mmCIF file of C-alpha atoms in Angstrom:
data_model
loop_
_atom_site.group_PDB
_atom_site.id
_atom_site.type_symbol
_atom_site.label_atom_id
_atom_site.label_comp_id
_atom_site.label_asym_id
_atom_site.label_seq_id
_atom_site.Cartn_x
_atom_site.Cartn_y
_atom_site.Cartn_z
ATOM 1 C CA UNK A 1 54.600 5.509 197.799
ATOM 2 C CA UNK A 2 53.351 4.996 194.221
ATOM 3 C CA UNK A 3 48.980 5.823 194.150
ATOM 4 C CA UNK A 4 47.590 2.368 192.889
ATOM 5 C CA UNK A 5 45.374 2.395 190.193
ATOM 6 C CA UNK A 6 41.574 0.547 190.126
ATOM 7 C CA UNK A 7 41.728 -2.400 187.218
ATOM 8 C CA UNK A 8 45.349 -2.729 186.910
ATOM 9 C CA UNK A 9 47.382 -5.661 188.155
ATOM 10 C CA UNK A 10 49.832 -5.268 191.060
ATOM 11 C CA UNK A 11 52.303 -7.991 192.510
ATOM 12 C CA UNK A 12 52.250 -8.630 195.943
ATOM 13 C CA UNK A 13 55.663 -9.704 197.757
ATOM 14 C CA UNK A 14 55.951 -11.302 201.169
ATOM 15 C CA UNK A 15 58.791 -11.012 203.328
ATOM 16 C CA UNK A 16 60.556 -12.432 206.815
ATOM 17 C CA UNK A 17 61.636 -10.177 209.006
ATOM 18 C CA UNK A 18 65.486 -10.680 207.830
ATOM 19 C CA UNK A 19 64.576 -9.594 204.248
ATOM 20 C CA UNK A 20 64.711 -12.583 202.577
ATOM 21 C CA UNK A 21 61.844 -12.859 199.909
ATOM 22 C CA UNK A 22 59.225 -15.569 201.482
ATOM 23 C CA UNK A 23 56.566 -15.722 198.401
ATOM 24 C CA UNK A 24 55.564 -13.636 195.588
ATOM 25 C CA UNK A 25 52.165 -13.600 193.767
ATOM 26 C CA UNK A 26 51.964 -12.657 190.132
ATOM 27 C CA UNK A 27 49.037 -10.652 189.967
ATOM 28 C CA UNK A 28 46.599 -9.179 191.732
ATOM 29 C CA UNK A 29 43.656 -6.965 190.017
ATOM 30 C CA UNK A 30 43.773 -3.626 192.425
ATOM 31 C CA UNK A 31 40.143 -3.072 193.179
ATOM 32 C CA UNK A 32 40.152 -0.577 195.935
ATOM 33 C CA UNK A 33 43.791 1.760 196.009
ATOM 34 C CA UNK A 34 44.431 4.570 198.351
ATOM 35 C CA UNK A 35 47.561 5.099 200.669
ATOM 36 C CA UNK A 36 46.181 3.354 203.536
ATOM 37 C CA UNK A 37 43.745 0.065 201.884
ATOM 38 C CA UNK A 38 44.307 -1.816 199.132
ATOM 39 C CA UNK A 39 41.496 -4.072 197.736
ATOM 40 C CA UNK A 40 42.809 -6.807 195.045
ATOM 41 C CA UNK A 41 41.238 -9.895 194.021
ATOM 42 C CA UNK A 42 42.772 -12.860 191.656
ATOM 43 C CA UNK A 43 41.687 -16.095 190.404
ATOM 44 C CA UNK A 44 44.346 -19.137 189.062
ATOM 45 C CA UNK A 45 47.546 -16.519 189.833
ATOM 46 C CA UNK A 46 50.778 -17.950 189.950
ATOM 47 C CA UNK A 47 52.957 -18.080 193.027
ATOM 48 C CA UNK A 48 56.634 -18.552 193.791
ATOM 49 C CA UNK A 49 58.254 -19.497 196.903
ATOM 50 C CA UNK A 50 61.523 -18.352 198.464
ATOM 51 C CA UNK A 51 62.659 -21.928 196.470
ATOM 52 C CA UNK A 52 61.419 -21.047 193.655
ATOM 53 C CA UNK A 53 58.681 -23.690 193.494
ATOM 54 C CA UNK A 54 55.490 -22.395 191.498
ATOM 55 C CA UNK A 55 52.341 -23.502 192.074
ATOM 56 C CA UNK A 56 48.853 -21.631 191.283
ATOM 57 C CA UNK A 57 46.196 -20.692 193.554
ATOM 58 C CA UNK A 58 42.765 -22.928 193.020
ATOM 59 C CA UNK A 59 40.020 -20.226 193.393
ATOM 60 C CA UNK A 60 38.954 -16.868 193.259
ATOM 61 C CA UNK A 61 40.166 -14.390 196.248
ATOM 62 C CA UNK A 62 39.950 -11.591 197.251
ATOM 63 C CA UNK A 63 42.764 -9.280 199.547
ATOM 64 C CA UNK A 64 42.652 -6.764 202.140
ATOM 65 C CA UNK A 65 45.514 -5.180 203.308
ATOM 66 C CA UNK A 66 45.744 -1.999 205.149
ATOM 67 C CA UNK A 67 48.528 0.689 205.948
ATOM 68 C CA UNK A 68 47.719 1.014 209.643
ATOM 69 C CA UNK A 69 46.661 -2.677 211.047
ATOM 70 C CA UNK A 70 49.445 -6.072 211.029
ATOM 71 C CA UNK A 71 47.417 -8.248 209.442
ATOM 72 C CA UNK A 72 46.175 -9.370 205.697
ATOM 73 C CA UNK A 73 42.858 -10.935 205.259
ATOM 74 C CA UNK A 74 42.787 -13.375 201.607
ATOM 75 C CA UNK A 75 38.891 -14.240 201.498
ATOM 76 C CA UNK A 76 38.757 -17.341 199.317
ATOM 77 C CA UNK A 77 35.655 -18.360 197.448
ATOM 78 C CA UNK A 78 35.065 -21.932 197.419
ATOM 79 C CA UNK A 79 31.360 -24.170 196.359
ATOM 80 C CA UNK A 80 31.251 -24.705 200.232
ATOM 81 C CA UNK A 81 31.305 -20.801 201.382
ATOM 82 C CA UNK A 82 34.474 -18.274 201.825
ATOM 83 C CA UNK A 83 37.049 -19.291 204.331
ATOM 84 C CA UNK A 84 39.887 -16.901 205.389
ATOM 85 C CA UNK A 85 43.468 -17.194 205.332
ATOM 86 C CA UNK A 86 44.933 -14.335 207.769
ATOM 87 C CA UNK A 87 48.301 -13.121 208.161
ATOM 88 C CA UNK A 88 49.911 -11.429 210.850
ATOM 89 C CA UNK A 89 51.894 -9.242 208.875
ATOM 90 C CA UNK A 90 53.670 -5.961 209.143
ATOM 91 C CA UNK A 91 51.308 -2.967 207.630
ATOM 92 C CA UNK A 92 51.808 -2.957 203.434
ATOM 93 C CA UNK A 93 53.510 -0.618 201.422
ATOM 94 C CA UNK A 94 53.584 0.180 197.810
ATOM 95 C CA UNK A 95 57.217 0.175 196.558
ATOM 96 C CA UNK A 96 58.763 -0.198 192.999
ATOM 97 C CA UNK A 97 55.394 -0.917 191.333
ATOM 98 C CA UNK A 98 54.479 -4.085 194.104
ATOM 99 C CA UNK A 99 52.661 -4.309 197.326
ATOM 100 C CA UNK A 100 55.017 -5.502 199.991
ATOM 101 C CA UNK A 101 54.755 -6.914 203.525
ATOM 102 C CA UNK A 102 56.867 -8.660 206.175
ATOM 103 C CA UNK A 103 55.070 -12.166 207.330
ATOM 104 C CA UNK A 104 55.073 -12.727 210.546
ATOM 105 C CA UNK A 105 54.045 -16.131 210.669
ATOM 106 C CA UNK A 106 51.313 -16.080 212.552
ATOM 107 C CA UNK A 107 47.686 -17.199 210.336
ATOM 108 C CA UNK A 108 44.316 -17.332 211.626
ATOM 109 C CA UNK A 109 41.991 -20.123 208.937
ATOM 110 C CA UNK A 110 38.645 -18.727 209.198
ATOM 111 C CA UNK A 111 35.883 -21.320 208.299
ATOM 112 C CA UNK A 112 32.750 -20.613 206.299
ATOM 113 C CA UNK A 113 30.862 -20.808 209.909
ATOM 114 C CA UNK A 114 33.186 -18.323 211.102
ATOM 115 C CA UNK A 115 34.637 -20.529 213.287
ATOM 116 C CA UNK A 116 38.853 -20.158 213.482
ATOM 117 C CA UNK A 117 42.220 -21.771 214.387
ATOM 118 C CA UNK A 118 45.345 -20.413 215.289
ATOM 119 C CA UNK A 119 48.059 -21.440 213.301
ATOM 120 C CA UNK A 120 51.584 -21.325 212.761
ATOM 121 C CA UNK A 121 53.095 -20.965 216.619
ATOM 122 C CA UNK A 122 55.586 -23.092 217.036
ATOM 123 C CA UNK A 123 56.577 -21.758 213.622
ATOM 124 C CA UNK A 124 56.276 -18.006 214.763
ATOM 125 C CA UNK A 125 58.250 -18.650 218.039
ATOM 126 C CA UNK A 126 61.339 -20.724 216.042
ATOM 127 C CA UNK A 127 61.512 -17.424 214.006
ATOM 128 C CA UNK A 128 61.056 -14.742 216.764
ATOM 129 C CA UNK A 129 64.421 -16.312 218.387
ATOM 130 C CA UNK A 130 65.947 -16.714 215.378
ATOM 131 C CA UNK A 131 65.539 -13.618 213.714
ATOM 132 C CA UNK A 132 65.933 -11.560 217.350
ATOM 133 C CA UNK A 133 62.411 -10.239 216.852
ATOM 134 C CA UNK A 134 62.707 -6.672 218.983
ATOM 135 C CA UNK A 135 60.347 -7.346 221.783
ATOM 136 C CA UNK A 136 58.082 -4.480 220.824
ATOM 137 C CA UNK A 137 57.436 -5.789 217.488
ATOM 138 C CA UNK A 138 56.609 -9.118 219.544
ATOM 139 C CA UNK A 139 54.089 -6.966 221.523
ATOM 140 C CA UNK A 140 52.829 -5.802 218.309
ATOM 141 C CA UNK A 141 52.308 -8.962 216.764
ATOM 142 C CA UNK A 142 50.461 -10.446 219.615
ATOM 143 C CA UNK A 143 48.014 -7.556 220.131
ATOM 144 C CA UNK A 144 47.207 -7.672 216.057
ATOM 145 C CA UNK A 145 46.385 -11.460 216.932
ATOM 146 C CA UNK A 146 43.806 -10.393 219.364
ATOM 147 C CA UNK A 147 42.497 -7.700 217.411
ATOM 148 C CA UNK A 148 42.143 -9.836 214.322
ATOM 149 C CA UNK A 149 40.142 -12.278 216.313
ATOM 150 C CA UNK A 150 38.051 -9.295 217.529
ATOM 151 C CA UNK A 151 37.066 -8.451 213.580
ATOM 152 C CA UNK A 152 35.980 -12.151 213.034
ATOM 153 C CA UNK A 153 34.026 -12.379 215.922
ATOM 154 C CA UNK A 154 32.385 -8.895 215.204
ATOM 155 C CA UNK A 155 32.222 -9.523 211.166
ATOM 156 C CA UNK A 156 34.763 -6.465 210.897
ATOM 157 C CA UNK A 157 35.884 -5.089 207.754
ATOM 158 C CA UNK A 158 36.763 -7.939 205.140
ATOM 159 C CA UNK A 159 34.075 -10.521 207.639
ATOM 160 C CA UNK A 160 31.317 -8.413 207.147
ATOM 161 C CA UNK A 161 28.434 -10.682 205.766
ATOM 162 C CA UNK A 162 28.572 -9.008 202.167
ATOM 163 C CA UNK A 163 32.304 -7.829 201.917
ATOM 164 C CA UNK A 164 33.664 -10.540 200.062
ATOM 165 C CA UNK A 165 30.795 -11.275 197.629
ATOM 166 C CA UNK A 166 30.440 -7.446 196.675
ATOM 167 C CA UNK A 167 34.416 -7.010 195.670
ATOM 168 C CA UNK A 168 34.344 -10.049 194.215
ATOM 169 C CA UNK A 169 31.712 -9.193 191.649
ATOM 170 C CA UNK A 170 33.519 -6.169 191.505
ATOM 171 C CA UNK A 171 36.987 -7.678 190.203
ATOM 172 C CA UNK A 172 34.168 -9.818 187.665
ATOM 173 C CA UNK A 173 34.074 -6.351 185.730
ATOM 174 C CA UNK A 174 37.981 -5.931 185.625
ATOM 175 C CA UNK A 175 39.074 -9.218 184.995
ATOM 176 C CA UNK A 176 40.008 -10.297 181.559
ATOM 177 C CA UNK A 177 39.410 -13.769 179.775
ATOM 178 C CA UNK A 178 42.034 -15.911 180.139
ATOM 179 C CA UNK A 179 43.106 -17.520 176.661
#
């Protein structure tokens, strides 16, 4: 696993569980890099979907993704607060200069009041049968769920009150004008 390095950009590449690629975003600024907790944040990146479609993100995030949990947390800040995008996910690694991760389907939208929703079942259940998901990464899957909801509900990691707001004036010193 390459070390990532603070202030440079990374792309990040999402998977399915069969191997196909699902999206891929451009570039990330690494904030935070170690083997096990990757800090990035990007503003206006492009992104490209398993179709190729491109479209570009419409606001400053910021994304946590660590080594040893199945989930991703993208804190995006918007005039009306930060709402969460979550994604149960397979744990990241770092692999031919990229960040990669299986998606699982599964997303938890977490509101500015820190109120959530569930998203995605039916979607996560069409796939599990389709792509034979082993039953042990099922059981996997489902207990990230609950633990994810247990770091929203406790402001864990990337909920805490100040998380978001401190990286993100943190990737304010890396970033470079756009021309």
């Amino acid at each position: 696993m390459i070390q990532p390095v603070e202030g440079e950009p990374i792309e990040i590449q999402s998977y399915k569980h069969d191997g196909h690629i699902h999206r891929i975003w451009d570039e990330t600024m690494i904030l935070k890099g170690t083997q096990t907790l990757m800090i990035g944040g990007n503003d206006r990146t492009v992104v490209t979907e398993s179709d190729g479609r491109k479209w570009v993100t419409r606001e400053p995030a910021i994304c946590y993704f660590h080594s040893q949990h199945w989930f991703n947390v993208i804190g995006m800040i918007r005039e009306d607060g930060i709402y969460y995008y979550c994604n149960i996910s397979s744990p990241f690694i770092l692999e031919e200069g990229a960040l990669k991760y299986i998606d699982y389907d599964l997303d938890i939208k977490v509101f500015p009041d820190m109120t959530y929703t569930i998203l995605d079942e039916d979607e996560y259940e069409e796939h599990r049968k389709k792509m034979n998901y082993p039953l042990v990464i099922d059981r996997i899957l489902k207990y990230n769920l609950e633990n994810l909801q247990n770091w929203i509900r406790q402001r864990k990691g990337p909920f805490a009150p100040d998380f978001i707001d401190t990286w993100y004036e943190r990737y304010l010193t890396y970033r470079r004008p756009r021309i």
